[in-house]
Short mmCIF file of C-alpha atoms (C1' of nucleotides) in Angstrom, two decimals:
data_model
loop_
_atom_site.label_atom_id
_atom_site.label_comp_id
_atom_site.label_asym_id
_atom_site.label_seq_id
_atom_site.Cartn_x
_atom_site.Cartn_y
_atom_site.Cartn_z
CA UNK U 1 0.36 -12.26 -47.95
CA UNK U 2 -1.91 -11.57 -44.92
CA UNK U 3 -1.05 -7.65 -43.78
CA UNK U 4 -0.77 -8.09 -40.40
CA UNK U 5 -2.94 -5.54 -38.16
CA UNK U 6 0.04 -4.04 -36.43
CA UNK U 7 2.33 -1.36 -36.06
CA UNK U 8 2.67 1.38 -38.28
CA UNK U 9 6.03 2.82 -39.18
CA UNK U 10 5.40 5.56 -39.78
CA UNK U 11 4.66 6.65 -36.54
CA UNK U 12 7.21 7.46 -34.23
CA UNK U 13 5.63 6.34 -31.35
CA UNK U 14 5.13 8.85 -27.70
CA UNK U 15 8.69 9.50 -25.92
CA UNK U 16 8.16 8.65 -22.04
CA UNK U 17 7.78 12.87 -21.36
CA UNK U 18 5.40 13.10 -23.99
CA UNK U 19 2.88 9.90 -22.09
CA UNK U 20 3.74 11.77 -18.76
CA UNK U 21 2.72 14.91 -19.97
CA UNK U 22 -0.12 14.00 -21.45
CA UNK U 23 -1.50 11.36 -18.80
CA UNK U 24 -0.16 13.33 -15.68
CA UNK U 25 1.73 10.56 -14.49
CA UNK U 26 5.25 11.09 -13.70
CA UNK U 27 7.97 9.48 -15.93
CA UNK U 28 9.42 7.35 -12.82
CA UNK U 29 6.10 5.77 -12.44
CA UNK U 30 5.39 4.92 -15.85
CA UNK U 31 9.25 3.25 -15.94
CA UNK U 32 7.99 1.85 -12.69
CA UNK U 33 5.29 -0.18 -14.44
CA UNK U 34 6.66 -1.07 -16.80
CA UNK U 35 9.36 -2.41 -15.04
CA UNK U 36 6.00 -4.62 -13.54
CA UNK U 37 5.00 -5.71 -16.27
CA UNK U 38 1.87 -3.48 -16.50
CA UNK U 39 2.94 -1.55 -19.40
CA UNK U 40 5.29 -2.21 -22.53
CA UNK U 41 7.12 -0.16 -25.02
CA UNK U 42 9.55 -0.55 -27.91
CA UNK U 43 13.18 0.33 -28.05
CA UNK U 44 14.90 3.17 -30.33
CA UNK U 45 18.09 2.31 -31.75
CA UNK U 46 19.47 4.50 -28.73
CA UNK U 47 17.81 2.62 -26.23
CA UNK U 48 15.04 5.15 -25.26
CA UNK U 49 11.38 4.28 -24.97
CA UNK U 50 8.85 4.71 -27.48
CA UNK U 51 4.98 3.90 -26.69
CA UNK U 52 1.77 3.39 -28.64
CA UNK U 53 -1.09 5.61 -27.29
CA UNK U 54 -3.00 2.54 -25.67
CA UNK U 55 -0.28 3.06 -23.09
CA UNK U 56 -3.07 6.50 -22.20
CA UNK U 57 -5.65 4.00 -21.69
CA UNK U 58 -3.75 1.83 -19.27
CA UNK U 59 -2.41 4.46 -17.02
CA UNK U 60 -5.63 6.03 -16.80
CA UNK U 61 -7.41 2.71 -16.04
CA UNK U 62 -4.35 1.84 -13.71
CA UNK U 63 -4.53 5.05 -11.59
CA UNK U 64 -8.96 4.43 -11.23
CA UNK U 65 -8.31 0.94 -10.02
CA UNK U 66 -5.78 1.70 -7.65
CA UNK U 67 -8.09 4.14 -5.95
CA UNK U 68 -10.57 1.33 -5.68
CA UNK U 69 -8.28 -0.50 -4.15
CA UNK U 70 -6.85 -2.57 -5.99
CA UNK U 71 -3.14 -3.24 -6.09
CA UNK U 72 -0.79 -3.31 -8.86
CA UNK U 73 0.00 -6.93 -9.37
CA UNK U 74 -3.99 -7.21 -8.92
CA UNK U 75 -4.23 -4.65 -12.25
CA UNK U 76 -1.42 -6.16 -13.76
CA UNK U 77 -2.94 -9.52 -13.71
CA UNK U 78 -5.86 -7.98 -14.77
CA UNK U 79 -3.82 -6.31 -17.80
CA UNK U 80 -2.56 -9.35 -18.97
CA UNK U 81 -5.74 -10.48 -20.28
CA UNK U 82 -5.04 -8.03 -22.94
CA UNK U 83 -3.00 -9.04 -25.96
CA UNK U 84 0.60 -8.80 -25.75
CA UNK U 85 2.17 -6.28 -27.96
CA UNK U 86 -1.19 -5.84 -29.86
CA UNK U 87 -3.41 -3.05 -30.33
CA UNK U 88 -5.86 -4.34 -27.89
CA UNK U 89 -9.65 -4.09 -29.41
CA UNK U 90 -12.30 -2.86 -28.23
CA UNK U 91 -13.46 -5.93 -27.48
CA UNK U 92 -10.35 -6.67 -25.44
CA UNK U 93 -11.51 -3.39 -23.46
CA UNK U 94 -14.93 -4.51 -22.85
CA UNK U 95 -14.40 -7.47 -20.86
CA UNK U 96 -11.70 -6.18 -19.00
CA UNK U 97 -13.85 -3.48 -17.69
CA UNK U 98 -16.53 -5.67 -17.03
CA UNK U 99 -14.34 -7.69 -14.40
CA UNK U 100 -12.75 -4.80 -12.84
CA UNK U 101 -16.20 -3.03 -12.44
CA UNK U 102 -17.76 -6.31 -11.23
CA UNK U 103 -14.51 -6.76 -8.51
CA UNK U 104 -14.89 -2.73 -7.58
CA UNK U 105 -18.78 -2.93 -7.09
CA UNK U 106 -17.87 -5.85 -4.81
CA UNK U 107 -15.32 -4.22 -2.70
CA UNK U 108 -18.35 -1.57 -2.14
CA UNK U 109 -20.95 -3.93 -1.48
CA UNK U 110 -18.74 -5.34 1.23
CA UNK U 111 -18.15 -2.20 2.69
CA UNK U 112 -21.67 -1.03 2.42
CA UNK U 113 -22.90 -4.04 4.49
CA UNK U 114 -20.01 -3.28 7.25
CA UNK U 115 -21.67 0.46 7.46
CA UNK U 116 -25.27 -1.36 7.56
CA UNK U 117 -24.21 -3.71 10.58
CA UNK U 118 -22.47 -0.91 12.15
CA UNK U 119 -24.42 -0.42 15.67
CA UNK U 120 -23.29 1.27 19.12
CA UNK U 121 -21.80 -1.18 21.77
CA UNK U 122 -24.52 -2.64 23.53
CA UNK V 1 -7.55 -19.09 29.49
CA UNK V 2 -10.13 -17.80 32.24
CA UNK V 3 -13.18 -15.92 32.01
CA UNK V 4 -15.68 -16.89 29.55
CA UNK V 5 -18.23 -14.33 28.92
CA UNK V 6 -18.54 -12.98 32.51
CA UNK V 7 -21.77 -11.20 33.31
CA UNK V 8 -19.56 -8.28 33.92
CA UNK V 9 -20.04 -4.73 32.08
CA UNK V 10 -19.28 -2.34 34.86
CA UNK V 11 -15.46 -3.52 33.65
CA UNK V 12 -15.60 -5.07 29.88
CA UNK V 13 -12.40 -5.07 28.77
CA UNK V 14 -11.61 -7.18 26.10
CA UNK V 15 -7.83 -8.62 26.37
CA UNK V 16 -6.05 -7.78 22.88
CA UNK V 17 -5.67 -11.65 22.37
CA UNK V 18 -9.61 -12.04 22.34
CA UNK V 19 -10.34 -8.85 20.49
CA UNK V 20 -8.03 -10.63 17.93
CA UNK V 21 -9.95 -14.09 17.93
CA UNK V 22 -13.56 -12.79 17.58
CA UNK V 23 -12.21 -10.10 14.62
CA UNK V 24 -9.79 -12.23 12.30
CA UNK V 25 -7.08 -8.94 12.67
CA UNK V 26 -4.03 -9.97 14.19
CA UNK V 27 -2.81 -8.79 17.37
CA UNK V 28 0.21 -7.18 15.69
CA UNK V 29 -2.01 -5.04 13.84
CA UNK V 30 -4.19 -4.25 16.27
CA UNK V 31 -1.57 -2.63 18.24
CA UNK V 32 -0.53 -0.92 15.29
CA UNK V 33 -3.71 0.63 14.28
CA UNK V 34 -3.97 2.00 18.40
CA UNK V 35 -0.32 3.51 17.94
CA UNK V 36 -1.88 5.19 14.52
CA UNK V 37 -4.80 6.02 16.96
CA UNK V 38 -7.43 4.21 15.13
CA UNK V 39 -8.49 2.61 17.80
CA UNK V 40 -7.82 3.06 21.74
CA UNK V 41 -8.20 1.73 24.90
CA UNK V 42 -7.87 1.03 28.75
CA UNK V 43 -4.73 -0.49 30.55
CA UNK V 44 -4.93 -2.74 33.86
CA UNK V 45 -2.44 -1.70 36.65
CA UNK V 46 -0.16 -4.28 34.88
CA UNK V 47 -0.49 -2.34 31.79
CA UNK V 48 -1.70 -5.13 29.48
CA UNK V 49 -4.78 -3.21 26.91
CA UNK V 50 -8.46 -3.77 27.42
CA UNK V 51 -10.95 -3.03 25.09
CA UNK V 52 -14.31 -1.84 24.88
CA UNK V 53 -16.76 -3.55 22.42
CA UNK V 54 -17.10 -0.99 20.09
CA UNK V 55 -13.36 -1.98 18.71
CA UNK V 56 -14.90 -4.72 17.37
CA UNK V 57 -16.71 -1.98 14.59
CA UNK V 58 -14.00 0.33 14.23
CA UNK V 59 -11.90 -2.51 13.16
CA UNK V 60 -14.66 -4.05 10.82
CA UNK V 61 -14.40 -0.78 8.91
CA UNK V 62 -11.15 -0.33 8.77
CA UNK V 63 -10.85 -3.38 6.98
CA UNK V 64 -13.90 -2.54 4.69
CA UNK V 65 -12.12 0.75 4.31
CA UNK V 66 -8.82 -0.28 3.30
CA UNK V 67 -10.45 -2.45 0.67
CA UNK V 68 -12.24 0.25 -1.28
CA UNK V 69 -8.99 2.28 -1.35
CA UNK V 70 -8.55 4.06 1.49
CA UNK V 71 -5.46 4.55 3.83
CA UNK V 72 -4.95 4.35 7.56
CA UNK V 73 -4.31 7.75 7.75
CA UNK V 74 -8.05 8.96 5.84
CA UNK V 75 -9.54 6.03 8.09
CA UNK V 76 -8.47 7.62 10.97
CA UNK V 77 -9.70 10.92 10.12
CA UNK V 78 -13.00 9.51 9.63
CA UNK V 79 -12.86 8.32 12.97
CA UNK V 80 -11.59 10.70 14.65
CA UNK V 81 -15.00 12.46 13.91
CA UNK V 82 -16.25 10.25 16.79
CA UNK V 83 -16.72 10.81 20.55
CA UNK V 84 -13.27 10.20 21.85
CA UNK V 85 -13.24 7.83 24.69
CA UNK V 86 -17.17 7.30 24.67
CA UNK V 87 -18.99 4.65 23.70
CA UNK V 88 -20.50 6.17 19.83
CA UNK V 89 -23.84 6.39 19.83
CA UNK V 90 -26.14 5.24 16.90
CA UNK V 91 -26.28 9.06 15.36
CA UNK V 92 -22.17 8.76 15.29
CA UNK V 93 -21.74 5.66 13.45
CA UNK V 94 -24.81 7.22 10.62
CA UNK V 95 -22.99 9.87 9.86
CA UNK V 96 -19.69 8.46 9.72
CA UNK V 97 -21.04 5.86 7.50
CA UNK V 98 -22.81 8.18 5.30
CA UNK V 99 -19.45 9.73 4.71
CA UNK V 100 -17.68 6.93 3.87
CA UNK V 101 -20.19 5.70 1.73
CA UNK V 102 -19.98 8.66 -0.36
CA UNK V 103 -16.26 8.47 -0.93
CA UNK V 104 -16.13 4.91 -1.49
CA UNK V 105 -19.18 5.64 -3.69
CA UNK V 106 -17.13 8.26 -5.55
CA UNK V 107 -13.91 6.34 -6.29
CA UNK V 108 -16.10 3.72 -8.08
CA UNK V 109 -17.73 6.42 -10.07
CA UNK V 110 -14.48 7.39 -11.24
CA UNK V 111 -13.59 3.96 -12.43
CA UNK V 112 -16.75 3.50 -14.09
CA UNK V 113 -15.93 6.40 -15.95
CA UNK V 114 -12.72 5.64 -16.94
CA UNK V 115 -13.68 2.49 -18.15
CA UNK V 116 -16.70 4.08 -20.23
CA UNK V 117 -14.24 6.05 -21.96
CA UNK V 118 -11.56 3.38 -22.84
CA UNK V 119 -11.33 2.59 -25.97
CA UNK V 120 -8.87 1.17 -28.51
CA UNK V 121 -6.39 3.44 -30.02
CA UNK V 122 -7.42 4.57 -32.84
"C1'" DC D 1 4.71 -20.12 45.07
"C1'" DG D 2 5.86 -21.55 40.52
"C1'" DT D 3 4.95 -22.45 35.94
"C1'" DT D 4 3.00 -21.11 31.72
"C1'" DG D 5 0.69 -18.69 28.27
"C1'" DA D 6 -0.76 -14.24 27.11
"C1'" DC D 7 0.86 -9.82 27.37
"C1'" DC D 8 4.32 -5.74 27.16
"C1'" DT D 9 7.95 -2.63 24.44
"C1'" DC D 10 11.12 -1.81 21.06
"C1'" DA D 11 13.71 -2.67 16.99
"C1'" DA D 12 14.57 -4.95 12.80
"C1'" DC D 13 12.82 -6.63 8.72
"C1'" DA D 14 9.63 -6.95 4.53
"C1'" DA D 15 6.43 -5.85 0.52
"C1'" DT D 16 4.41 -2.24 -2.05
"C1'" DT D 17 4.74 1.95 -4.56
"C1'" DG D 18 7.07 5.00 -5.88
"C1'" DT D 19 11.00 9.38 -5.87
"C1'" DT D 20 15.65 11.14 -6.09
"C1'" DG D 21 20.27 11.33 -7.44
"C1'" DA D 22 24.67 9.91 -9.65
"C1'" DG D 23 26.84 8.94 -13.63
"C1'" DG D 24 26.49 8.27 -18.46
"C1'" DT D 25 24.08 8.44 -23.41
"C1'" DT D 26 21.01 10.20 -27.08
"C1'" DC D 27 18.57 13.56 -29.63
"C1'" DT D 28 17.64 17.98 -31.46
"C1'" DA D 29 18.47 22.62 -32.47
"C1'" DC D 30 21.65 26.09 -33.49
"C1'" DG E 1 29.58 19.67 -34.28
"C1'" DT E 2 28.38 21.01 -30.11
"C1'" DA E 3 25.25 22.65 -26.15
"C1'" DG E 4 21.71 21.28 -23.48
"C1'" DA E 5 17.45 18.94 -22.74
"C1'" DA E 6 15.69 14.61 -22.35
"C1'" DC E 7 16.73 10.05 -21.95
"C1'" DC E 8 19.09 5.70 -19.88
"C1'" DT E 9 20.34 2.38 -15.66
"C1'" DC E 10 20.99 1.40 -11.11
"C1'" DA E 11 20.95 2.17 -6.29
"C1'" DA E 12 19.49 4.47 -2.28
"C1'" DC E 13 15.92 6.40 0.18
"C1'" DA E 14 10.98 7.04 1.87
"C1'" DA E 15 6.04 6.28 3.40
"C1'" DT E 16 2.68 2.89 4.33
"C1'" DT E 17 1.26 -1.26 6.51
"C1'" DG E 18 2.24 -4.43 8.86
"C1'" DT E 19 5.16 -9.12 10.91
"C1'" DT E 20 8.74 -11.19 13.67
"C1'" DG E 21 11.80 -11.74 17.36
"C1'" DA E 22 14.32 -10.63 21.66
"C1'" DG E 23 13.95 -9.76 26.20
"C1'" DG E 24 11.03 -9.00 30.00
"C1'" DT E 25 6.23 -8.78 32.74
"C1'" DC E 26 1.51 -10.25 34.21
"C1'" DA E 27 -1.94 -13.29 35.69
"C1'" DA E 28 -4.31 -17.54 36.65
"C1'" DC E 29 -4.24 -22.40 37.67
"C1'" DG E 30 -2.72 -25.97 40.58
#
DNA sequence: CGTTGACCTCAACAATTGTTGAGGTTCTAC
DNA sequence: GTAGAACCTCAACAATTGTTGAGGTCAACG
């Protein structure tokens, strides 16, 4: 029988305070993305949220790619490169950062070769 | 449909409509990016907006702006920095670039670091 | 002049990105 | 076994960044 790399049940996974506590992003945010799609958790029996610690990792790469402009069905596409429900590897990780730093140094580029061409009227 | 480009600079003025065809922004938000203050100008006796060249910038870099992250409102600060009403001179638009270099500059730091330190949970 | 397209203001709508509150449930600690 | 904190859903509101439309004006050509 192959043991399947997942999911450990032992561990009671992070309530939603505990992730906003911890990641400084506030609890109807993190409900808000996940409601997008960005982020994904599993149920207790009483209906409240648990989450796996790469849920850290995505906020924090969520909030840095929103400040470089990009919006959240941009990251969220982005995000979905990942493997669903998976512990993504580090692998997974790499490539993903490698696009979003490529698309940010663009988005710079661009902007540094508006400030080049700026000139006074005239 | 009138005036091609008229010799004329004692009296530029743009008409929104053509400030809108040579920059790709539309005239709606043109006219909301002068009610934000971004960007100003003259009216005729019939009170229809004319604009000086140097709109044609400003609005370039709002746009470059706006991609790397930044709102209207920190746009306009930026901007405010400049001679109100004058035509900017070279030494203006330098420093005003230099500034927004650096942010823009920052905010991809910050991603690059957060992506340096993502990593799969362990 | 008169027509016509570009312009004006103002208000309503819309997408994005959340926050706040009401009303109800679950979990934990005593 | 119960009090209270933390959680749940859903809906309403809010700021930002515009677009669209109604109703009216301006200007240039013929």
């Amino acid at each position: 029988m192959k043991q399947d790399t997942s999911f450990d049940w032992h561990e009671p996974g992070l309530t939603i305070g505990q992730v906003a506590g911890r990641s400084g992003v506030s609890v109807s945010a993190i409900r808000f993305y996940e409601a997008q799609g960005l982020i994904s958790s599993d149920r207790t029996a009483g209906n409240q949220r648990r989450y796996h610690s790469d849920v850290m990792c995505r906020l924090a790469m969520i909030e840095a790619c929103q400040r470089v402009g990009l919006t959240l069905a941009e990251v969220g596409r982005a995000l979905a490169a990942l493997p669903p429900g998976q512990a993504p590897t580090s692998t997974d990780w790499d490539a993903l950062a490698e696009r979003l730093r490529t698309e940010a140094q663009s988005r710079i580029d661009r902007l540094n070769q508006v400030l080049r061409e700026l000139a006074p009227p005239a």
